[in-house]
mmCIF file with all atom_site columns, C-alpha atoms in Angstrom:
data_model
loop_
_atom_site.group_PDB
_atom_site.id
_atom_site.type_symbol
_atom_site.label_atom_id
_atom_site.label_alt_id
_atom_site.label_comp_id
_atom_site.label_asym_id
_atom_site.label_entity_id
_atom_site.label_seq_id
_atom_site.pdbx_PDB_ins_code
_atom_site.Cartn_x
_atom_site.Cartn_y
_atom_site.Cartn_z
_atom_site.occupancy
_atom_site.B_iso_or_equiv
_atom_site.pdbx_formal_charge
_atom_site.auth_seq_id
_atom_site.auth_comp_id
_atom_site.auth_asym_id
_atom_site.auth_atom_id
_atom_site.pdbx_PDB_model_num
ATOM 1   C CA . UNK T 1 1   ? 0.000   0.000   0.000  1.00 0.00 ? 16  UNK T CA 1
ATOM 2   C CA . UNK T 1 2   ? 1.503   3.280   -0.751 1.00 0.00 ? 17  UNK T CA 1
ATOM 3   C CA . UNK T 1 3   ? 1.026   6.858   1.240  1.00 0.00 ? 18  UNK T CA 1
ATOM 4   C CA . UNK T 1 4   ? -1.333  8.170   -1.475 1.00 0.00 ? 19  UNK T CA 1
ATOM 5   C CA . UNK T 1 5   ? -3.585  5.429   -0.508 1.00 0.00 ? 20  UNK T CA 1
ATOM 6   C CA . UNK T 1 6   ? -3.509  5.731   3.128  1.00 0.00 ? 21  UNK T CA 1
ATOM 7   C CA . UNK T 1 7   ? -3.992  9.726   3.207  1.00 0.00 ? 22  UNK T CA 1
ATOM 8   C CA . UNK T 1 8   ? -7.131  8.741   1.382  1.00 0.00 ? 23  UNK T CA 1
ATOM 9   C CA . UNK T 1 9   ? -8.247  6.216   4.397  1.00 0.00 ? 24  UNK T CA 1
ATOM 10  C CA . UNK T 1 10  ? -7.379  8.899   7.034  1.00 0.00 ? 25  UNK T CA 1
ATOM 11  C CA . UNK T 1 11  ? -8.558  11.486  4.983  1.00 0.00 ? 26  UNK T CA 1
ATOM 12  C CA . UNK T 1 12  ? -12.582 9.422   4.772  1.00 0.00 ? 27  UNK T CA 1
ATOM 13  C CA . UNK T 1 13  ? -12.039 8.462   8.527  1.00 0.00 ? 28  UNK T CA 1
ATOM 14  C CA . UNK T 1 14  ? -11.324 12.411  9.530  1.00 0.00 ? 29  UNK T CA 1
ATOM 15  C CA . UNK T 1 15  ? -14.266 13.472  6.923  1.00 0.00 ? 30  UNK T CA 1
ATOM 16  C CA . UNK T 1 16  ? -16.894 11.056  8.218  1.00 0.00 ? 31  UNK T CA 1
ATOM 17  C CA . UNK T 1 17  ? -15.974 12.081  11.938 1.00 0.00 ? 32  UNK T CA 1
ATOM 18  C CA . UNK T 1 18  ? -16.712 15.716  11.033 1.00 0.00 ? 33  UNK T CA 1
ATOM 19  C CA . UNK T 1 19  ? -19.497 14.915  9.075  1.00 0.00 ? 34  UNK T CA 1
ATOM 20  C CA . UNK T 1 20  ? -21.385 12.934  12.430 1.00 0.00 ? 35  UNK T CA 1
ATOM 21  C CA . UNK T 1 21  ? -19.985 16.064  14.844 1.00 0.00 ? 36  UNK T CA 1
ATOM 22  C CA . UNK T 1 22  ? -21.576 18.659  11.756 1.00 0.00 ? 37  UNK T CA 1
ATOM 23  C CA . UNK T 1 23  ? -24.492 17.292  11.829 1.00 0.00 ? 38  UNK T CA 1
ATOM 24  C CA . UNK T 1 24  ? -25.280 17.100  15.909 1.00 0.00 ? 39  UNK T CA 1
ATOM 25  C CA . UNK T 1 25  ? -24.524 20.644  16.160 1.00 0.00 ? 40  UNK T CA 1
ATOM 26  C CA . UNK T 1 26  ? -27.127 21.614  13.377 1.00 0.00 ? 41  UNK T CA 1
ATOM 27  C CA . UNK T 1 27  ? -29.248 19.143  14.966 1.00 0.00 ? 42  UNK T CA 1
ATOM 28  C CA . UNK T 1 28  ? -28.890 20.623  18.282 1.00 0.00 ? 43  UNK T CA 1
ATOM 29  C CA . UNK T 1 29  ? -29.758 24.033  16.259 1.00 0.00 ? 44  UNK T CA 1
ATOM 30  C CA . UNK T 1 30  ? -32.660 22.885  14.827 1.00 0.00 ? 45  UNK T CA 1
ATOM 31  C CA . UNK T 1 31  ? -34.369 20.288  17.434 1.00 0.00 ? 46  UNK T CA 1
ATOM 32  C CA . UNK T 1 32  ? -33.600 22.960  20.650 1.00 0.00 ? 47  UNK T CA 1
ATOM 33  C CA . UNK T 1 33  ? -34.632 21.413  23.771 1.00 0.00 ? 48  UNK T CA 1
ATOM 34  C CA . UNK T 1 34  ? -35.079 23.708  26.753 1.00 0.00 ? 49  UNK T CA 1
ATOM 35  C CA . UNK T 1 35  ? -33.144 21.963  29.855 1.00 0.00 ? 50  UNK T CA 1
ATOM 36  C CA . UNK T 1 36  ? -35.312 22.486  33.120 1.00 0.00 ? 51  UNK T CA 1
ATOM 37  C CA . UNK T 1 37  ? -33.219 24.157  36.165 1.00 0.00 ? 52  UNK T CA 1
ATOM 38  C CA . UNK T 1 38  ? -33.596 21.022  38.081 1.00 0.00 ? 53  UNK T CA 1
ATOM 39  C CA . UNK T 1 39  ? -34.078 17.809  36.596 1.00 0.00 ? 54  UNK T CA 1
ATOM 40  C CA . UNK T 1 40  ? -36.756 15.035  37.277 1.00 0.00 ? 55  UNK T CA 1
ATOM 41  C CA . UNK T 1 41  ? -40.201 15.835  38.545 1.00 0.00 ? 56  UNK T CA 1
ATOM 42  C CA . UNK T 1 42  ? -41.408 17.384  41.574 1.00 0.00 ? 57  UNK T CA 1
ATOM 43  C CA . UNK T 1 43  ? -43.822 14.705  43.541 1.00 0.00 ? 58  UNK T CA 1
ATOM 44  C CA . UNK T 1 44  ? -46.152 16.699  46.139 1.00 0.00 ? 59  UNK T CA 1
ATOM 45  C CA . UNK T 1 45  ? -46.664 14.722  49.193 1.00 0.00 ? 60  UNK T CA 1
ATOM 46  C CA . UNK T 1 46  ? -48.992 15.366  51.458 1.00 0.00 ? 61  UNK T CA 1
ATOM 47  C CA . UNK T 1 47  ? -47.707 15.758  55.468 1.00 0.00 ? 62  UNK T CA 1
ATOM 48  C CA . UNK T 1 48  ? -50.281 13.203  57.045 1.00 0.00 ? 63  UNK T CA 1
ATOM 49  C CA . UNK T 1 49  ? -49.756 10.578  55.118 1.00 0.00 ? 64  UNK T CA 1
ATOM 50  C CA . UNK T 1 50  ? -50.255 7.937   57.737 1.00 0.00 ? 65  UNK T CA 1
ATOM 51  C CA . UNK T 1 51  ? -53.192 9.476   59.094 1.00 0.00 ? 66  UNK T CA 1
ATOM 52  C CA . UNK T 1 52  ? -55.229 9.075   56.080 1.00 0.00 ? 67  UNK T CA 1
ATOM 53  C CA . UNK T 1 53  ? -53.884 5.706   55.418 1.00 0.00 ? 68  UNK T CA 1
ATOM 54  C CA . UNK T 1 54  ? -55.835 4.622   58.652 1.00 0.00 ? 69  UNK T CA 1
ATOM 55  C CA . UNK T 1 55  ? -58.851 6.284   57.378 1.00 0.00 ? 70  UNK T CA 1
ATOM 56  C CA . UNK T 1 56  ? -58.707 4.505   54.598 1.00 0.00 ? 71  UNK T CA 1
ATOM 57  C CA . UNK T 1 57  ? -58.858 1.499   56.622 1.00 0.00 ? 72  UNK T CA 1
ATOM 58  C CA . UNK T 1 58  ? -61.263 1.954   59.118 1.00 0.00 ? 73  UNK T CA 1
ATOM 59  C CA . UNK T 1 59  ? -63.146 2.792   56.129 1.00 0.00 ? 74  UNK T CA 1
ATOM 60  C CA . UNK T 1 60  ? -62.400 -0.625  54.454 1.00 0.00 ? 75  UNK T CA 1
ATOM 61  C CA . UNK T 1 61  ? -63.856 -2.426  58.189 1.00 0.00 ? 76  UNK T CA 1
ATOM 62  C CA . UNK T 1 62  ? -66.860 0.237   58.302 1.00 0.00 ? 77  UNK T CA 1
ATOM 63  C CA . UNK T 1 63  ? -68.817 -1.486  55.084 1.00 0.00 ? 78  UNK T CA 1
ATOM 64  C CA . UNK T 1 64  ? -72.519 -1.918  55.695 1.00 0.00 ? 79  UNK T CA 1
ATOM 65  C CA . UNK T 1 65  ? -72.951 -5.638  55.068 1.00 0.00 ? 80  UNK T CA 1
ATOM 66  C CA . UNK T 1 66  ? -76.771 -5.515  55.076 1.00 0.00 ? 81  UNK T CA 1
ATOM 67  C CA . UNK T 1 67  ? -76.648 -3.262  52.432 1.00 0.00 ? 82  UNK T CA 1
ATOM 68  C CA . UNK T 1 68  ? -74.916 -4.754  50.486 1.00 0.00 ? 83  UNK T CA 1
ATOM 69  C CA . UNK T 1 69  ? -76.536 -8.181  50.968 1.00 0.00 ? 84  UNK T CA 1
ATOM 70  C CA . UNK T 1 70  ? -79.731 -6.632  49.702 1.00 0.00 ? 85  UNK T CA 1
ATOM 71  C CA . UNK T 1 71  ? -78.499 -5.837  46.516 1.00 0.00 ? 86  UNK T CA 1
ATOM 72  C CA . UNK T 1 72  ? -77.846 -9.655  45.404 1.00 0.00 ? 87  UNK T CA 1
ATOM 73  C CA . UNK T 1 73  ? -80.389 -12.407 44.437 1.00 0.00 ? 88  UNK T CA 1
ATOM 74  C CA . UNK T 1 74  ? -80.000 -16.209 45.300 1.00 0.00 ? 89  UNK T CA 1
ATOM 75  C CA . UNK T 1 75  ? -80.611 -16.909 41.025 1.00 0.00 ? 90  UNK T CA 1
ATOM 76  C CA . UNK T 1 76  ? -78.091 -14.796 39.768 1.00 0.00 ? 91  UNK T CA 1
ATOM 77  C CA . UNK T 1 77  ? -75.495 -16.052 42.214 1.00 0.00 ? 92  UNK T CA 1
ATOM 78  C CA . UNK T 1 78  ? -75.823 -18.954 41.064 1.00 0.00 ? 93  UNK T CA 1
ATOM 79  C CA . UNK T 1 79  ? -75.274 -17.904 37.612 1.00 0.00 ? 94  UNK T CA 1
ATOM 80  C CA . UNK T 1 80  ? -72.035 -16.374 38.725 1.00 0.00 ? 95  UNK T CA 1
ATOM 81  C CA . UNK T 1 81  ? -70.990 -19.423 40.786 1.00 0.00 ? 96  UNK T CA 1
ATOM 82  C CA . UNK T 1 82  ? -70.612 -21.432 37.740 1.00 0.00 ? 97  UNK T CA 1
ATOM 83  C CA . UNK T 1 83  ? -67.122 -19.715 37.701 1.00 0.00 ? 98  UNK T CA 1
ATOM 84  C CA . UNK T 1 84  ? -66.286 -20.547 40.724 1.00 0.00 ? 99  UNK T CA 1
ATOM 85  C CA . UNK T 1 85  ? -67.350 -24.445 40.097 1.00 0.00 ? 100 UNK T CA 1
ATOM 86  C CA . UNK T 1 86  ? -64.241 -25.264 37.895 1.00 0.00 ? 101 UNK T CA 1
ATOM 87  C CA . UNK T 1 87  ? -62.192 -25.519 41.054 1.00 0.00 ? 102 UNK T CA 1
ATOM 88  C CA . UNK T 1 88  ? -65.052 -25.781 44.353 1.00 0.00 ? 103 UNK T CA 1
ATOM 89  C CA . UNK T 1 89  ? -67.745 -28.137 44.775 1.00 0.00 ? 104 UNK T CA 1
ATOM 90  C CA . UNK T 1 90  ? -71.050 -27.011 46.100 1.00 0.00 ? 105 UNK T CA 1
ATOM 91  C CA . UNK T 1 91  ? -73.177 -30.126 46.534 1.00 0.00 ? 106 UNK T CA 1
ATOM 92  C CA . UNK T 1 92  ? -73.621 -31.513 49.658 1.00 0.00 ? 107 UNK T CA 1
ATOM 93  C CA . UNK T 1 93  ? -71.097 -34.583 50.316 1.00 0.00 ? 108 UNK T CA 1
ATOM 94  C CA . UNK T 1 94  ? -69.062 -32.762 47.256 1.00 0.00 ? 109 UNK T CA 1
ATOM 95  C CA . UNK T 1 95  ? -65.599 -34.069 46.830 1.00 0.00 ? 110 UNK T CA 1
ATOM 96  C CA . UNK T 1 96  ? -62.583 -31.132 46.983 1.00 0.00 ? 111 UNK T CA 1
ATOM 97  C CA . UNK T 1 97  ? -61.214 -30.160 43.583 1.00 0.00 ? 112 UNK T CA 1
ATOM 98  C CA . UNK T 1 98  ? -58.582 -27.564 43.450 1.00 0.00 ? 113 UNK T CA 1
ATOM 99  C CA . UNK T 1 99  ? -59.951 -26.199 45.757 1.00 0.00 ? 114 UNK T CA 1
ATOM 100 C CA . UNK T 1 100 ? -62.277 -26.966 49.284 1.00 0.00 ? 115 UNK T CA 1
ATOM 101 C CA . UNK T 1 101 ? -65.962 -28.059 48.893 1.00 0.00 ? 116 UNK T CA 1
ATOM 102 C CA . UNK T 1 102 ? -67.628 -25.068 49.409 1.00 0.00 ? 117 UNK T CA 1
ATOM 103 C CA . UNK T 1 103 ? -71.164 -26.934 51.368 1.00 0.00 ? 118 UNK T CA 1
ATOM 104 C CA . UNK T 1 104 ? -71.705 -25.506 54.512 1.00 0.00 ? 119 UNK T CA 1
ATOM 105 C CA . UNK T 1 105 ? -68.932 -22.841 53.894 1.00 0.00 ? 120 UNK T CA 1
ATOM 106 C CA . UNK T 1 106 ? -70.950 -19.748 55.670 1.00 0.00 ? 121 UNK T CA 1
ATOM 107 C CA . UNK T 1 107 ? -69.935 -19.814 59.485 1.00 0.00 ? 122 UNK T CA 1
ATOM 108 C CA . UNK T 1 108 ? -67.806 -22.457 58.703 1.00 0.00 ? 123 UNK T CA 1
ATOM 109 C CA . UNK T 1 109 ? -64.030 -21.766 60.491 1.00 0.00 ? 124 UNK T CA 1
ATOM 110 C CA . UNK T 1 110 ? -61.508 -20.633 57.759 1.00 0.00 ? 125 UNK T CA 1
ATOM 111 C CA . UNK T 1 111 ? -59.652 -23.844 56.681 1.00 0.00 ? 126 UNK T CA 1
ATOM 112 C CA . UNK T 1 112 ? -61.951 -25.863 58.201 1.00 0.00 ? 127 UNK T CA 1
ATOM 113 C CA . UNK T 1 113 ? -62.408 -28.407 55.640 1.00 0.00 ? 128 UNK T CA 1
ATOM 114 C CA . UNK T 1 114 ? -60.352 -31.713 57.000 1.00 0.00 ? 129 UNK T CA 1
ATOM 115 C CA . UNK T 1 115 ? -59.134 -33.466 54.363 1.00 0.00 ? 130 UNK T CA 1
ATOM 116 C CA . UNK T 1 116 ? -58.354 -30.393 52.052 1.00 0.00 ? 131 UNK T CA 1
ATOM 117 C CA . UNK T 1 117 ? -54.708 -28.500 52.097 1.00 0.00 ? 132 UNK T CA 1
ATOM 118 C CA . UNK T 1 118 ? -55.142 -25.240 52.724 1.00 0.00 ? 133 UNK T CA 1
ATOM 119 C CA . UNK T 1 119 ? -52.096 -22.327 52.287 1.00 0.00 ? 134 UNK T CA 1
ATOM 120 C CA . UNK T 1 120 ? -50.387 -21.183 55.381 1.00 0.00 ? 135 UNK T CA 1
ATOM 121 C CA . UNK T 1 121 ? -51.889 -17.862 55.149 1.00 0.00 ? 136 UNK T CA 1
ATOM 122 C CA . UNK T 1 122 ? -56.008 -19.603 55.372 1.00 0.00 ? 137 UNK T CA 1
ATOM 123 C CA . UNK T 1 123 ? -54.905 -22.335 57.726 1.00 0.00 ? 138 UNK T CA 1
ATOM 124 C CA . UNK T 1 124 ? -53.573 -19.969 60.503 1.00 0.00 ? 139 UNK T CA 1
ATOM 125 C CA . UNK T 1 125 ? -56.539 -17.253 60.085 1.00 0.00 ? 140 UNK T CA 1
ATOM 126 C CA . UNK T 1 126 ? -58.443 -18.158 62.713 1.00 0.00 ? 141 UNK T CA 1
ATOM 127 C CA . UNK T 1 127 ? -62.000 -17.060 61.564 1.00 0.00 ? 142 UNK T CA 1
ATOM 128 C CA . UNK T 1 128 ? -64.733 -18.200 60.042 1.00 0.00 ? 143 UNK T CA 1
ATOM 129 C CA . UNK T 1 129 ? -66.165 -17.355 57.469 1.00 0.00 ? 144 UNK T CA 1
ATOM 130 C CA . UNK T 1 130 ? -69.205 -14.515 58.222 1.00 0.00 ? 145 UNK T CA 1
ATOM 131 C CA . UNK T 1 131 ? -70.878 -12.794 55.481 1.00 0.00 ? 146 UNK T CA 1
ATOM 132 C CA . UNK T 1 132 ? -68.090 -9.783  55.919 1.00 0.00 ? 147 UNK T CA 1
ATOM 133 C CA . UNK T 1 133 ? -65.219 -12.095 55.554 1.00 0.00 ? 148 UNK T CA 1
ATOM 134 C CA . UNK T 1 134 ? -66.517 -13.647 52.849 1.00 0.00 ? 149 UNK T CA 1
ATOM 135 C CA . UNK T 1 135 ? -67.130 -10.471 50.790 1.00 0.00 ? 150 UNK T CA 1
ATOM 136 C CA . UNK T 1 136 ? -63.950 -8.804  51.633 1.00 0.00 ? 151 UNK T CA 1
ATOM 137 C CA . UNK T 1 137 ? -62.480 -12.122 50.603 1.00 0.00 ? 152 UNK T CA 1
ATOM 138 C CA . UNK T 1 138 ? -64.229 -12.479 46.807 1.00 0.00 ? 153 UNK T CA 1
ATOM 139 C CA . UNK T 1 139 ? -63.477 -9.112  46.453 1.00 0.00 ? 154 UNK T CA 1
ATOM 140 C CA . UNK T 1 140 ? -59.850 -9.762  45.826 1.00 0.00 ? 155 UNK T CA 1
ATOM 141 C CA . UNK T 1 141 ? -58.569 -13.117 47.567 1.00 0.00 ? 156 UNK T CA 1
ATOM 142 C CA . UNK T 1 142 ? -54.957 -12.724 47.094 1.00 0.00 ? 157 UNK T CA 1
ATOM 143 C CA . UNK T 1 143 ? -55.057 -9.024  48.660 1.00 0.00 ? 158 UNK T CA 1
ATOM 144 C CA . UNK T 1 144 ? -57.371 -9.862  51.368 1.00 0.00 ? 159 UNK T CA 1
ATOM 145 C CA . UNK T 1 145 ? -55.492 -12.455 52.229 1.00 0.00 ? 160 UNK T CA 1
ATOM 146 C CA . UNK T 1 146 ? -51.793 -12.788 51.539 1.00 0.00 ? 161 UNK T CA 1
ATOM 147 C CA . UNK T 1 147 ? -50.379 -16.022 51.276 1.00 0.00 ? 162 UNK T CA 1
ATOM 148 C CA . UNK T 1 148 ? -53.516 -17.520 50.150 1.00 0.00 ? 163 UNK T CA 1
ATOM 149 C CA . UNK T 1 149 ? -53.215 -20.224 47.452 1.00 0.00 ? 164 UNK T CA 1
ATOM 150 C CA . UNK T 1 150 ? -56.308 -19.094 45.491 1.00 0.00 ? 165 UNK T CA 1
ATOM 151 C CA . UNK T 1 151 ? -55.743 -16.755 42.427 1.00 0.00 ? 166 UNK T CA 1
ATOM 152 C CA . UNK T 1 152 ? -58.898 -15.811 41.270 1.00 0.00 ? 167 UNK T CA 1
ATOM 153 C CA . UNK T 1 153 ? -59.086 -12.211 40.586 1.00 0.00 ? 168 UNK T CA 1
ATOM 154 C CA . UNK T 1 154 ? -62.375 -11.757 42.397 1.00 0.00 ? 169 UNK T CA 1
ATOM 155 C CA . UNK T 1 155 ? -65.864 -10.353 41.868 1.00 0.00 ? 170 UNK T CA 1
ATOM 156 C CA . UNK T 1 156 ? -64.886 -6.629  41.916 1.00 0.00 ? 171 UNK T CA 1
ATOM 157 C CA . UNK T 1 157 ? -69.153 -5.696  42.044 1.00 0.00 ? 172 UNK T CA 1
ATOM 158 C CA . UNK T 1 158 ? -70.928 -5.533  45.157 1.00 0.00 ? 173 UNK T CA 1
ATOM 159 C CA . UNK T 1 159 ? -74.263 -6.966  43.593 1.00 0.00 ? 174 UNK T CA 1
ATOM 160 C CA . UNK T 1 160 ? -72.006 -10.319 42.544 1.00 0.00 ? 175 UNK T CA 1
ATOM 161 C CA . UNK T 1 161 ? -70.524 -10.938 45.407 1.00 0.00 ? 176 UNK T CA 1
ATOM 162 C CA . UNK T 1 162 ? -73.639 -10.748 47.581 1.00 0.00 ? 177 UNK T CA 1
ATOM 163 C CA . UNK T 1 163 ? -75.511 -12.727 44.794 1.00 0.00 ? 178 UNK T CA 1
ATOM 164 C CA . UNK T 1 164 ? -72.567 -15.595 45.390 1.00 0.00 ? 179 UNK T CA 1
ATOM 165 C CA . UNK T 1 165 ? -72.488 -15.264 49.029 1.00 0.00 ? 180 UNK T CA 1
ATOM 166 C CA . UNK T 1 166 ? -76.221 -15.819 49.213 1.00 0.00 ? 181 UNK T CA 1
ATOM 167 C CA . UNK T 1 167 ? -76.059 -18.756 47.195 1.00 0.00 ? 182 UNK T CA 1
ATOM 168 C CA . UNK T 1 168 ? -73.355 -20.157 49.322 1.00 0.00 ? 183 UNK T CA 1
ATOM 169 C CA . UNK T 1 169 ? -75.307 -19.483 52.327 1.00 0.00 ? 184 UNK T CA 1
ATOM 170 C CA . UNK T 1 170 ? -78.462 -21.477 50.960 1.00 0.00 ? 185 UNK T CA 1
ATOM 171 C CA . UNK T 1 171 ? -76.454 -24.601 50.340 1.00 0.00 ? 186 UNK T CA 1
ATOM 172 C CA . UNK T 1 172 ? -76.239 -25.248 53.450 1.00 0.00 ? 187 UNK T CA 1
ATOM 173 C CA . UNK T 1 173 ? -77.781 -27.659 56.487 1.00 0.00 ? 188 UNK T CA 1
ATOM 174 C CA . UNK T 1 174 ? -78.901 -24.478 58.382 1.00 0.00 ? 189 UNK T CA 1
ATOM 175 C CA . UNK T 1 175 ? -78.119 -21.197 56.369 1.00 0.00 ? 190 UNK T CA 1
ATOM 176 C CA . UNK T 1 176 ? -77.700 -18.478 58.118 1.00 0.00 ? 191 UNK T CA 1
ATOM 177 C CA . UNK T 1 177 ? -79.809 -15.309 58.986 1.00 0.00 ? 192 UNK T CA 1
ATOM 178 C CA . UNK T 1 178 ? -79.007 -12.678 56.422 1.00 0.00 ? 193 UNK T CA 1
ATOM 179 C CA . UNK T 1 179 ? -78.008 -9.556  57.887 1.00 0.00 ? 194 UNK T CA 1
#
């Protein structure tokens, strides 16, 4: 290779690297972008945080069960059970699928069922299940709950879940007095 040849290398090397710094600094020119004096974004936070987290749970334990029990229907809850039957059995002397037989569930302790496996999280509870645990509980199991085994994403209306939970309560030996 002689030096005529290699000028011509550097010489395409040099031209391409002010070519790429040329055109940044008309880019820059054209496409201006106004910097902001401090960067990021400014989150407000309100000084009582903690207090209105509590509100928000006393709220959560304040809900009027008998309302809501009188918006659901025994019919449609069964409707929406059918969801529910792909993993729980609801006839009486019903065999355990994925998950518990569901007979008899409605003042029933939490992980009560003998012969079932429950999670760590339901077999330590140490309820039973009342018409308010049970709606907190379809709501969203795996937030009510944590720990539990179930992932169902629950029945996010209030008219479903007391539709289901009044259907669970009639399949029962004694159901209970609605509130």
């Amino acid at each position: 290779m002689d030096s005529f040849e290699l000028n011509k290398i550097i010489a395409a090397v040099l031209m391409v690297a002010l070519l790429v710094i040329g055109l940044g600094k008309i880019a820059d020119g054209v496409f201006h972008v106004k910097k902001p004096k401090n960067p990021g974004y400014q989150v407000e936070v309100e000084s009582q945080l903690t207090s209105g987290t509590t509100q928000a749970v006393e709220l959560v334990e304040k809900i009027d069960i008998a309302a809501i029990m009188a918006l659901g229907d025994v019919a449609s809850g069964e409707k929406i059970f059918k969801k529910c039957a792909a993993c729980h059995s609801i006839n009486k002397g019903g065999k355990n699928k994925i998950g518990p037989a569901l007979y008899n569930v409605v003042g029933r302790a939490v992980g009560g069922v003998n012969d079932y496996k429950y999670s760590k999280a339901l077999a330590s509870y140490g309820k039973e299940w009342t018409f308010e645990e049970l709606n907190g509980f379809l709501q969203k199991p795996a937030s009510y709950l944590k720990g539990t085994k179930m992932s169902y994403a629950g029945l996010r209306k209030e008219k479903d879940r007391a539709s289901v939970i009044k259907y669970l309560n009639q399949k029962s030996d004694s159901p209970k007095q609605l509130p």
